Short mmCIF file of C-alpha atoms in Angstrom, two decimals:
data_model
loop_
_atom_site.label_atom_id
_atom_site.label_comp_id
_atom_site.label_asym_id
_atom_site.label_seq_id
_atom_site.Cartn_x
_atom_site.Cartn_y
_atom_site.Cartn_z
CA MET A 226 40.38 3.96 76.28
CA PRO A 227 43.24 4.62 73.87
CA THR A 228 44.18 8.05 72.47
CA LEU A 229 45.42 10.22 72.07
CA HIS A 230 45.52 13.22 69.84
CA PRO A 231 45.68 16.80 71.05
CA PRO A 232 43.33 19.38 69.54
CA GLY A 233 44.57 20.50 66.16
CA TYR A 234 46.21 17.17 65.47
CA ASP A 235 46.76 16.88 61.74
CA LEU A 236 46.05 13.45 60.36
CA ASP A 237 48.22 14.14 57.33
CA GLN A 238 51.19 14.31 59.66
CA ALA A 239 50.71 10.66 60.49
CA VAL A 240 50.91 9.63 56.86
CA PRO A 241 54.52 9.64 55.82
CA GLY A 242 55.41 10.31 52.21
CA PRO A 243 57.10 7.38 50.54
CA ALA A 244 57.39 5.40 53.74
CA SER A 245 55.84 2.05 54.46
CA ALA A 246 52.58 1.46 56.25
CA ALA A 247 54.52 -0.09 59.08
CA ASP A 248 55.78 3.37 59.95
CA VAL A 249 52.42 4.28 61.42
CA PRO A 250 52.93 4.08 65.17
CA ALA A 251 51.42 0.85 66.45
CA GLN A 252 50.46 2.44 69.75
CA ALA A 253 48.07 4.75 67.87
CA LEU A 254 46.00 1.79 66.82
CA PRO A 255 43.40 0.76 69.32
CA GLU A 256 43.12 -2.86 68.24
CA PRO A 257 46.39 -4.76 68.16
CA ALA A 258 44.80 -7.70 66.34
CA ILE A 259 43.76 -5.44 63.51
CA ALA A 260 46.95 -3.41 63.57
CA SER A 261 48.99 -6.53 63.02
CA ALA A 262 47.10 -7.39 59.85
CA PRO A 263 48.06 -5.72 56.55
CA ALA A 264 45.94 -2.64 55.93
CA ILE A 265 45.00 -4.00 52.52
CA ASP A 266 44.53 -7.58 51.36
CA THR A 267 45.68 -7.05 47.80
CA SER A 268 44.38 -10.42 46.64
CA VAL A 269 40.79 -9.11 46.85
CA LEU A 270 41.23 -6.33 44.31
CA ASP A 271 43.59 -8.47 42.22
CA ALA A 272 40.79 -11.02 41.82
CA LEU A 273 38.32 -8.34 40.79
CA ILE A 274 40.76 -6.81 38.29
CA SER A 275 41.38 -10.26 36.85
CA ASP A 276 37.64 -10.91 36.54
CA LEU A 277 37.21 -7.69 34.59
CA GLY A 278 39.53 -8.92 31.84
CA ASP A 279 40.95 -6.31 29.49
CA ALA A 280 39.14 -3.51 31.26
CA GLY A 281 40.61 -4.51 34.62
CA PRO A 282 44.02 -2.80 34.71
CA ALA A 283 42.55 0.62 33.97
CA MET A 284 40.07 0.17 36.81
CA ARG A 285 42.67 -0.27 39.54
CA PRO A 286 43.90 3.37 39.76
CA LEU A 287 40.39 4.64 39.15
CA LEU A 288 39.00 2.67 42.09
CA TRP A 289 41.79 3.71 44.48
CA GLU A 290 41.46 7.33 43.43
CA SER A 291 37.70 7.27 44.00
CA TYR A 292 38.19 5.48 47.31
CA LEU A 293 40.58 8.13 48.60
CA GLU A 294 38.59 11.07 47.27
CA ASP A 295 35.39 9.87 48.89
CA GLY A 296 36.89 8.10 51.90
CA THR A 297 38.71 11.06 53.37
CA PRO A 298 35.63 13.29 53.80
CA LEU A 299 33.61 10.27 54.91
CA VAL A 300 36.02 9.52 57.74
CA ALA A 301 35.96 13.19 58.69
CA ARG A 302 32.16 13.10 58.74
CA LEU A 303 32.16 9.96 60.84
CA CYS A 304 34.47 11.53 63.42
CA ALA A 305 32.46 14.73 63.49
CA ALA A 306 29.24 12.75 63.96
CA ALA A 307 30.80 10.78 66.82
CA ALA A 308 32.03 13.99 68.46
CA ARG A 309 28.54 15.47 68.49
CA GLY A 310 26.93 12.22 69.61
CA ASP A 311 25.10 11.66 66.32
CA SER A 312 24.79 7.87 66.28
CA GLU A 313 22.71 7.81 63.09
CA GLY A 314 25.38 9.88 61.33
CA VAL A 315 28.05 7.44 62.49
CA ARG A 316 25.96 4.46 61.43
CA SER A 317 25.21 5.68 57.90
CA VAL A 318 28.76 6.79 57.11
CA ALA A 319 30.25 3.62 58.57
CA HIS A 320 27.84 1.53 56.52
CA GLN A 321 28.74 3.31 53.29
CA LEU A 322 32.51 3.19 53.70
CA LYS A 323 32.40 -0.38 54.99
CA SER A 324 31.11 -1.74 51.67
CA SER A 325 33.67 -0.03 49.44
CA SER A 326 36.47 -0.94 51.87
CA ALA A 327 35.52 -4.61 51.79
CA LEU A 328 35.20 -4.50 48.00
CA LEU A 329 38.80 -3.30 47.62
CA GLY A 330 40.28 -5.59 50.29
CA VAL A 331 40.63 -2.90 52.96
CA LEU A 332 39.50 -5.49 55.45
CA PRO A 333 40.73 -4.28 58.88
CA LEU A 334 39.14 -0.88 58.26
CA SER A 335 35.96 -2.57 57.04
CA ALA A 336 35.87 -4.56 60.29
CA LEU A 337 36.31 -1.40 62.36
CA LEU A 338 33.54 0.29 60.40
CA GLN A 339 31.30 -2.70 61.05
CA ARG A 340 32.09 -2.34 64.74
CA ALA A 341 31.26 1.38 64.65
CA GLU A 342 28.02 0.64 62.78
CA ASP A 343 27.02 -2.03 65.29
CA ALA A 344 27.83 0.24 68.24
CA ALA A 345 25.82 3.08 66.69
CA ARG A 346 22.88 0.78 66.06
CA ALA A 347 23.09 -0.54 69.62
CA GLY A 348 22.82 3.02 70.95
CA SER A 349 26.28 3.15 72.50
CA SER A 350 26.66 6.18 74.77
CA SER A 351 29.92 7.27 73.13
CA LEU A 352 31.12 6.37 69.70
CA ILE A 353 34.34 8.34 69.97
CA PRO A 354 36.58 5.28 70.55
CA GLU A 355 35.16 3.55 67.50
CA ALA A 356 35.52 6.69 65.38
CA ASP A 357 39.09 7.23 66.51
CA ALA A 358 39.97 3.68 65.67
CA VAL A 359 38.53 4.20 62.19
CA ALA A 360 40.46 7.45 61.69
CA VAL A 361 43.75 5.92 62.76
CA GLU A 362 43.28 2.84 60.62
CA TYR A 363 42.27 4.98 57.67
CA ARG A 364 45.62 6.76 57.86
CA ARG A 365 47.34 3.40 57.65
CA VAL A 366 45.21 2.58 54.61
CA VAL A 367 46.14 5.84 52.89
CA ALA A 368 49.81 5.07 53.40
CA ALA A 369 49.36 1.56 52.07
CA ILE A 370 47.55 2.80 48.98
CA ALA A 371 50.37 5.23 48.31
CA ILE A 372 52.82 2.36 48.33
CA LEU A 373 50.59 0.14 46.20
CA THR A 374 49.98 2.77 43.57
CA ALA A 375 53.51 4.17 43.76
CA THR A 376 52.11 7.65 43.77
CA ALA A 377 52.32 10.54 46.10
CA ILE A 378 49.53 10.66 48.60
CA PRO A 379 47.01 13.30 47.63
CA THR A 380 47.06 16.27 49.90
CA ALA A 381 43.97 15.34 51.80
CA THR A 382 42.10 17.66 54.04
CA ALA A 383 43.21 17.14 57.59
CA ILE A 384 41.01 14.60 59.29
CA PRO A 385 40.64 15.32 62.95
CA THR A 386 39.89 12.32 65.10
CA ALA A 387 36.69 12.40 67.08
CA THR A 388 38.72 12.98 70.23
CA ALA A 389 40.21 16.11 68.72
CA ILE A 390 36.80 17.62 68.05
CA PRO A 391 35.31 19.51 70.97
CA THR A 392 32.25 17.58 72.12
CA ALA A 393 28.97 18.99 73.34
CA THR A 394 28.93 16.61 76.25
CA PRO A 395 32.12 15.84 78.10
CA MET B 24 20.42 -6.59 28.82
CA LYS B 25 20.38 -3.02 30.01
CA VAL B 26 21.23 -2.89 33.70
CA LEU B 27 20.72 0.06 36.03
CA ALA B 28 23.21 0.03 38.92
CA VAL B 29 22.26 2.24 41.86
CA ASP B 30 24.57 2.96 44.78
CA ASP B 31 25.35 6.12 46.70
CA ASP B 32 28.94 4.94 47.09
CA ARG B 33 31.06 5.79 44.06
CA VAL B 34 33.54 2.94 44.47
CA CYS B 35 30.79 0.31 44.71
CA ARG B 36 28.92 1.90 41.81
CA THR B 37 32.00 2.07 39.58
CA ALA B 38 33.01 -1.52 40.34
CA LEU B 39 29.46 -2.79 39.74
CA GLN B 40 29.30 -1.01 36.41
CA ALA B 41 32.68 -2.44 35.37
CA MET B 42 31.66 -5.98 36.37
CA THR B 43 28.29 -5.76 34.62
CA THR B 44 29.87 -4.39 31.46
CA SER B 45 32.54 -7.08 31.41
CA LEU B 46 29.74 -9.67 31.64
CA GLY B 47 28.47 -8.34 28.32
CA HIS B 48 25.63 -6.10 29.45
CA GLU B 49 25.01 -2.41 29.00
CA CYS B 50 25.12 -0.66 32.37
CA VAL B 51 23.87 2.78 33.34
CA VAL B 52 24.35 4.10 36.85
CA ALA B 53 22.57 6.32 39.34
CA SER B 54 23.91 7.65 42.61
CA ASN B 55 20.58 7.93 44.40
CA GLY B 56 17.02 6.66 44.35
CA ARG B 57 15.49 9.71 42.71
CA GLU B 58 17.90 9.62 39.78
CA ALA B 59 17.27 5.89 39.47
CA TRP B 60 13.50 6.34 39.42
CA GLN B 61 13.78 8.89 36.61
CA LEU B 62 15.80 6.42 34.54
CA LEU B 63 13.34 3.61 35.30
CA ARG B 64 10.38 5.77 34.30
CA ALA B 65 12.07 6.61 31.00
CA GLY B 66 11.94 2.86 30.23
CA GLY B 67 14.30 0.46 28.50
CA ILE B 68 15.84 -0.92 31.71
CA ASP B 69 15.81 -4.73 31.99
CA VAL B 70 17.49 -5.18 35.37
CA LEU B 71 17.76 -2.98 38.44
CA ILE B 72 20.57 -3.63 40.92
CA SER B 73 20.11 -1.26 43.82
CA ASP B 74 21.81 -0.75 47.13
CA ARG B 75 19.32 -1.54 49.88
CA ASN B 76 20.38 1.32 52.15
CA MET B 77 20.56 4.79 50.65
CA PRO B 78 19.49 8.21 51.86
CA ASP B 79 16.24 9.64 50.46
CA ILE B 80 14.63 6.92 48.31
CA ASP B 81 16.29 3.66 49.33
CA GLY B 82 16.41 0.38 47.46
CA MET B 83 13.27 -0.99 49.11
CA GLN B 84 11.23 2.08 48.20
CA LEU B 85 12.58 1.93 44.67
CA VAL B 86 11.38 -1.65 44.28
CA VAL B 87 7.95 -0.78 45.68
CA LEU B 88 7.66 2.12 43.22
CA LEU B 89 8.82 -0.13 40.41
CA ARG B 90 6.21 -2.78 41.06
CA ALA B 91 3.44 -0.22 41.51
CA GLU B 92 4.11 1.97 38.50
CA ALA B 93 6.53 0.55 35.93
CA ALA B 94 4.89 -0.20 32.60
CA SER B 95 6.97 -3.27 31.83
CA TYR B 96 8.70 -5.82 34.04
CA VAL B 97 12.11 -4.89 35.42
CA TYR B 98 14.04 -7.65 37.21
CA ALA B 99 15.03 -6.21 40.58
CA ILE B 100 18.04 -7.23 42.66
CA LEU B 101 18.65 -5.65 46.05
CA ALA B 102 22.23 -5.35 47.29
CA THR B 103 22.72 -5.26 51.01
CA GLY B 104 25.76 -5.13 53.22
CA LEU B 105 23.83 -6.65 56.05
CA ASP B 106 23.74 -10.36 56.46
CA ASP B 107 20.23 -10.10 57.79
CA PRO B 108 17.65 -12.67 56.58
CA LEU B 109 14.81 -10.40 57.70
CA GLN B 110 16.03 -7.56 55.48
CA VAL B 111 16.36 -9.95 52.58
CA GLN B 112 12.84 -11.25 53.17
CA GLU B 113 11.46 -7.72 53.41
CA GLY B 114 13.08 -6.89 50.09
CA MET B 115 11.72 -9.98 48.38
CA LEU B 116 8.23 -9.36 49.74
CA ALA B 117 8.41 -5.76 48.52
CA GLY B 118 8.95 -7.04 44.98
CA ALA B 119 12.65 -7.80 44.57
CA ASP B 120 13.42 -10.88 42.50
CA ASP B 121 16.80 -11.59 44.06
CA TYR B 122 19.46 -10.14 46.32
CA LEU B 123 23.23 -9.77 46.46
CA THR B 124 25.36 -9.40 49.55
CA LYS B 125 27.87 -6.56 49.51
CA PRO B 126 30.67 -6.44 48.65
CA ILE B 127 29.34 -7.84 45.41
CA ARG B 128 31.52 -10.59 44.02
CA PHE B 129 31.97 -11.06 40.31
CA GLU B 130 30.80 -14.69 40.23
CA ASP B 131 27.72 -13.92 42.35
CA LEU B 132 26.80 -11.14 39.93
CA ARG B 133 27.33 -13.41 36.94
CA HIS B 134 24.96 -16.01 38.39
CA ARG B 135 22.30 -13.46 39.28
CA LEU B 136 22.42 -11.96 35.79
CA ILE B 137 22.07 -15.39 34.17
CA ALA B 138 18.79 -15.83 36.07
CA ALA B 139 17.79 -12.25 35.30
CA GLU B 140 18.34 -12.75 31.59
CA ARG B 141 16.19 -15.87 31.57
CA VAL B 142 13.35 -14.24 33.50
CA THR B 143 13.39 -10.94 31.60
CA GLY B 144 13.44 -12.93 28.35
CA LEU B 145 10.30 -14.75 29.44
CA HIS B 146 8.66 -11.49 30.42
CA ARG B 147 9.48 -9.85 27.09
CA ARG B 148 8.09 -12.90 25.27
CA LEU B 149 4.96 -12.78 27.40
CA GLU B 150 4.55 -9.06 26.71
CA GLY B 151 4.91 -9.74 22.98
CA LEU B 152 2.36 -12.55 23.09
CA ASN B 153 -0.02 -10.37 25.08
CA MET B 154 0.26 -7.69 22.42
CA GLU B 155 -0.43 -10.24 19.70
CA LEU B 156 -3.33 -11.64 21.68
CA ARG B 157 -4.73 -8.20 22.20
CA ALA B 158 -4.41 -7.44 18.49
CA VAL B 159 -6.15 -10.71 17.61
CA ALA B 160 -8.88 -10.06 20.17
CA ARG B 161 -9.57 -6.71 18.52
CA LYS B 162 -9.66 -7.97 14.95
CA ASP B 163 -12.52 -9.45 12.93
CA PRO B 164 -11.12 -12.70 11.46
CA LEU B 165 -13.15 -12.58 8.23
CA THR B 166 -12.49 -9.01 7.14
CA GLU B 167 -9.41 -8.20 9.30
CA LEU B 168 -11.02 -4.92 10.26
CA GLY B 169 -11.36 -3.96 13.91
CA ASN B 170 -14.20 -5.82 15.59
CA ARG B 171 -17.05 -4.63 17.77
CA ARG B 172 -14.94 -4.92 20.93
CA SER B 173 -12.20 -2.70 19.51
CA LEU B 174 -14.83 -0.22 18.31
CA HIS B 175 -16.21 0.19 21.83
CA GLU B 176 -12.72 0.42 23.35
CA ASP B 177 -11.72 3.08 20.84
CA LEU B 178 -14.95 5.00 21.34
CA ASP B 179 -14.27 5.15 25.07
CA VAL B 180 -10.81 6.59 24.40
CA LEU B 181 -12.20 9.10 21.92
CA SER B 182 -14.91 10.11 24.36
CA VAL B 183 -12.22 11.20 26.83
CA ARG B 184 -10.46 13.19 24.11
CA VAL B 185 -13.73 14.86 23.18
CA SER B 186 -14.59 15.69 26.79
CA HIS B 187 -11.17 16.88 27.91
CA HIS B 188 -9.48 18.18 24.81
CA GLY B 189 -12.34 19.40 22.63
CA HIS B 190 -11.68 17.01 19.75
CA ARG B 191 -14.56 15.97 17.52
CA TYR B 192 -15.29 12.77 15.67
CA ALA B 193 -17.91 11.65 13.16
CA LEU B 194 -19.29 8.12 13.03
CA ALA B 195 -20.84 6.30 10.08
CA ARG B 196 -22.67 3.00 10.26
CA TYR B 197 -23.00 0.98 7.05
CA ASP B 198 -25.47 -1.82 6.36
CA LEU B 199 -25.42 -3.86 3.16
CA ASP B 200 -28.90 -3.78 1.65
CA HIS B 201 -30.85 -7.04 1.39
CA PHE B 202 -27.80 -8.99 2.52
CA ALA B 203 -29.75 -11.84 4.16
CA ASP B 204 -31.39 -12.41 0.77
CA PHE B 205 -27.93 -12.20 -0.90
CA ASN B 206 -26.65 -14.98 1.36
CA ASP B 207 -29.75 -17.09 0.71
CA ARG B 208 -29.37 -16.73 -3.04
CA TYR B 209 -25.61 -17.22 -3.43
CA GLY B 210 -24.58 -19.07 -0.32
CA GLN B 211 -22.37 -18.28 2.68
CA ALA B 212 -19.06 -18.46 0.79
CA VAL B 213 -20.11 -15.87 -1.77
CA GLY B 214 -21.59 -13.78 1.04
CA ASP B 215 -18.27 -13.86 2.88
CA ARG B 216 -16.46 -12.84 -0.30
CA ALA B 217 -18.81 -9.88 -0.70
CA LEU B 218 -18.21 -8.87 2.92
CA ARG B 219 -14.45 -9.01 2.39
CA THR B 220 -14.75 -6.94 -0.78
CA PHE B 221 -16.79 -4.30 0.99
CA ALA B 222 -14.39 -4.31 3.97
CA GLY B 223 -11.52 -3.76 1.53
CA ILE B 224 -13.27 -0.77 0.03
CA LEU B 225 -13.92 0.65 3.51
CA ALA B 226 -10.35 0.08 4.66
CA ALA B 227 -8.82 1.62 1.52
CA THR B 228 -11.09 4.66 1.70
CA CYS B 229 -10.50 5.20 5.41
CA GLN B 230 -6.75 4.69 5.11
CA THR B 231 -6.35 7.70 2.87
CA GLY B 232 -8.06 9.95 5.42
CA GLY B 233 -6.52 8.45 8.54
CA ASP B 234 -9.91 7.16 9.62
CA THR B 235 -10.75 3.75 11.07
CA ALA B 236 -13.16 1.03 9.95
CA TYR B 237 -14.72 -1.76 12.02
CA ARG B 238 -16.98 -4.72 11.35
CA TYR B 239 -19.81 -4.12 13.80
CA ALA B 240 -22.09 -7.10 13.13
CA ALA B 241 -22.84 -9.57 10.33
CA ASP B 242 -23.21 -7.15 7.41
CA GLN B 243 -22.85 -3.93 9.39
CA PHE B 244 -19.74 -1.78 9.56
CA VAL B 245 -18.78 1.40 11.42
CA THR B 246 -16.22 4.04 10.52
CA ILE B 247 -14.74 6.73 12.77
CA HIS B 248 -13.59 9.97 11.20
CA THR B 249 -11.16 12.21 13.06
CA GLU B 250 -11.60 15.96 13.48
CA VAL B 251 -14.47 16.25 11.05
CA GLY B 252 -18.15 16.91 11.38
CA THR B 253 -20.88 14.85 9.81
CA ASP B 254 -20.13 16.43 6.42
CA GLY B 255 -16.72 14.75 6.37
CA ALA B 256 -18.23 11.36 7.13
CA VAL B 257 -20.88 11.89 4.46
CA THR B 258 -18.14 12.65 1.90
CA VAL B 259 -16.30 9.44 2.80
CA ALA B 260 -19.57 7.48 2.68
CA GLY B 261 -20.07 8.79 -0.86
CA ARG B 262 -16.68 7.42 -1.88
CA VAL B 263 -17.36 4.08 -0.23
CA ARG B 264 -20.70 3.71 -1.96
CA ALA B 265 -19.08 4.68 -5.27
CA GLY B 266 -16.44 2.01 -4.67
CA LEU B 267 -19.16 -0.57 -3.98
CA THR B 268 -20.92 0.40 -7.19
CA ALA B 269 -17.64 0.07 -9.07
CA ALA B 270 -17.12 -3.40 -7.58
CA ALA B 271 -20.41 -4.34 -9.28
CA ILE B 272 -21.38 -7.22 -7.01
CA VAL B 273 -24.45 -8.70 -8.64
CA HIS B 274 -27.50 -9.07 -6.41
CA ALA B 275 -30.50 -10.33 -8.32
CA GLY B 276 -32.73 -9.56 -5.34
CA ALA B 277 -31.85 -5.85 -5.35
CA PRO B 278 -33.75 -3.19 -7.28
CA PRO B 279 -32.38 -2.42 -10.76
CA PRO B 280 -29.60 -2.39 -11.79
CA GLY B 281 -29.37 -5.42 -9.50
CA LEU B 282 -26.14 -4.63 -7.63
CA LEU B 283 -25.24 -4.88 -3.94
CA THR B 284 -25.70 -1.48 -2.25
CA ALA B 285 -25.27 -0.01 1.23
CA SER B 286 -27.29 2.26 3.48
CA VAL B 287 -25.42 4.61 5.82
CA GLY B 288 -26.24 6.52 9.00
CA VAL B 289 -23.96 9.32 10.24
CA ALA B 290 -23.66 11.03 13.64
CA GLN B 291 -20.97 12.83 15.59
CA MET B 292 -19.32 13.13 19.00
CA THR B 293 -18.61 16.67 20.14
CA ALA B 294 -17.96 18.48 23.40
CA GLU B 295 -21.71 19.01 23.64
CA GLN B 296 -22.36 15.33 23.04
CA PRO B 297 -19.33 13.24 24.05
CA ASP B 298 -21.22 10.08 25.08
CA PRO B 299 -20.25 7.23 22.71
CA ALA B 300 -23.37 5.22 23.58
CA GLU B 301 -25.55 8.19 22.61
CA ALA B 302 -23.53 8.63 19.39
CA MET B 303 -24.15 4.98 18.54
CA ARG B 304 -27.87 5.41 19.25
CA GLN B 305 -27.98 8.43 16.94
CA VAL B 306 -26.07 6.71 14.17
CA ASP B 307 -28.37 3.69 14.49
CA ALA B 308 -31.42 5.93 14.21
CA ALA B 309 -29.96 7.60 11.12
CA LEU B 310 -29.26 4.20 9.54
CA TYR B 311 -32.76 3.04 10.33
CA HIS B 312 -34.04 6.18 8.68
CA ALA B 313 -31.94 5.50 5.57
CA LYS B 314 -33.40 2.00 5.40
CA SER B 315 -36.93 3.25 5.85
CA MET B 316 -36.43 5.88 3.14
CA GLY B 317 -35.71 3.16 0.56
CA ARG B 318 -32.07 2.10 1.28
CA ASP B 319 -28.94 2.85 -0.79
CA ARG B 320 -28.49 6.28 0.75
CA VAL B 321 -26.83 8.29 3.53
CA GLU B 322 -28.73 9.84 6.43
CA VAL B 323 -27.32 12.19 9.05
CA ALA B 324 -28.52 12.15 12.63
CA LEU B 325 -29.30 15.71 13.58
CA PRO B 326 -32.12 16.76 15.70
CA PRO B 327 -34.33 16.52 13.78
CA VAL B 328 -32.85 13.83 11.50
CA ARG B 329 -32.73 15.12 7.98
CA LEU B 330 -32.05 13.60 4.61
CA LEU B 331 -28.72 14.44 2.93
CA GLY B 332 -27.90 11.80 0.38
CA THR B 333 -29.99 9.96 -2.16
CA SER B 334 -29.51 7.03 -4.42
CA SER B 335 -26.62 7.47 -6.80
#
């Protein structure tokens, strides 16, 4: 099992300021196949923006802003649910974030969320690996969005990985 | 069309609203099932696009509620992130008209809304035709007053108001005197013209007081008077009979001065007596009494029935 992060690990520390997404350490990513893919397939959102016509351009920053504002606490909730062994909590959060990720072209993260959702539905004994993978990939997404939008990354609340959260059952 | 987009995820909801709007439709949004149900109950929504999986009231439950309680047809599309034919089938069986797989793609949405527009258009047309049909079914074709069916439907509604809210209504039943003889003498066409003239007098008199007139049978008519006792109905009956006198419809078979006249029976529905069938029995008895007392008069059904009006 990969990981990983000592207690108190601050997710924000893994997201460099104006750096590229490639700066995220590859060894932190549990799935090399996913890690090698771009965090965001920009053609997906480009197509949607184009479909929207005149209203499209204004939607792009709005959608990314909403995604980050809602995504950060959702990932935190997912990790917390995994840490306490709450498979239903993991399933519902993964399901919600999966749809918006796919909509915006955040495809590797969407795939990891699908995996977490499937594992939760299958009654997996520990969902911590899946949650950690989501948290790590989400950091890569945040960095990629910062580059895409050419804006500073919002000071997000630190997102502890599931591993970093003390668990009820060892 | 007015589309309601429901999703607990803000990004999906915002994108769906933008896509729907850019396709030329008005789009309102809700972030959960309860909020959506409130908007649906308020009416005016043509199409519902709801996420299948939401906390609290989910998309399936929303569709079930919609089909059980919505007054008019709302085209329902369930959006699901699961590529699960069983979930789709469950949704369709629950009352959904169509489904979309998340993430929703612009072209998929366009196609679904084309179908939705066609189907909702047909439903609106059907609702309009039903209303017309209902109006026709309640109207007497000769006089254009309400017919006997509409009278009984309205009496049932009024009976509830009387029983539960303490309202009161007076009823008057009119019968044109010697009308069979009138038809025999002048023919059906002249008889119909006389009926239309009398119906016009009734309608005009009732309109000013917010009352309602019906053709009950061949030459019999009923009026309903709101929030008055029998005195109010008697006053209106006086005006109607005066109008008939002024119309001066010649009837050689009638007593001098040889004009068409009407007899009237009056009764009321009150909290003590809210039964419309009993009110109709009383008004019929009062009319019968008016006839037996020599016609061309108004009688009020009160226990005991007493004479109020006489020939004018």
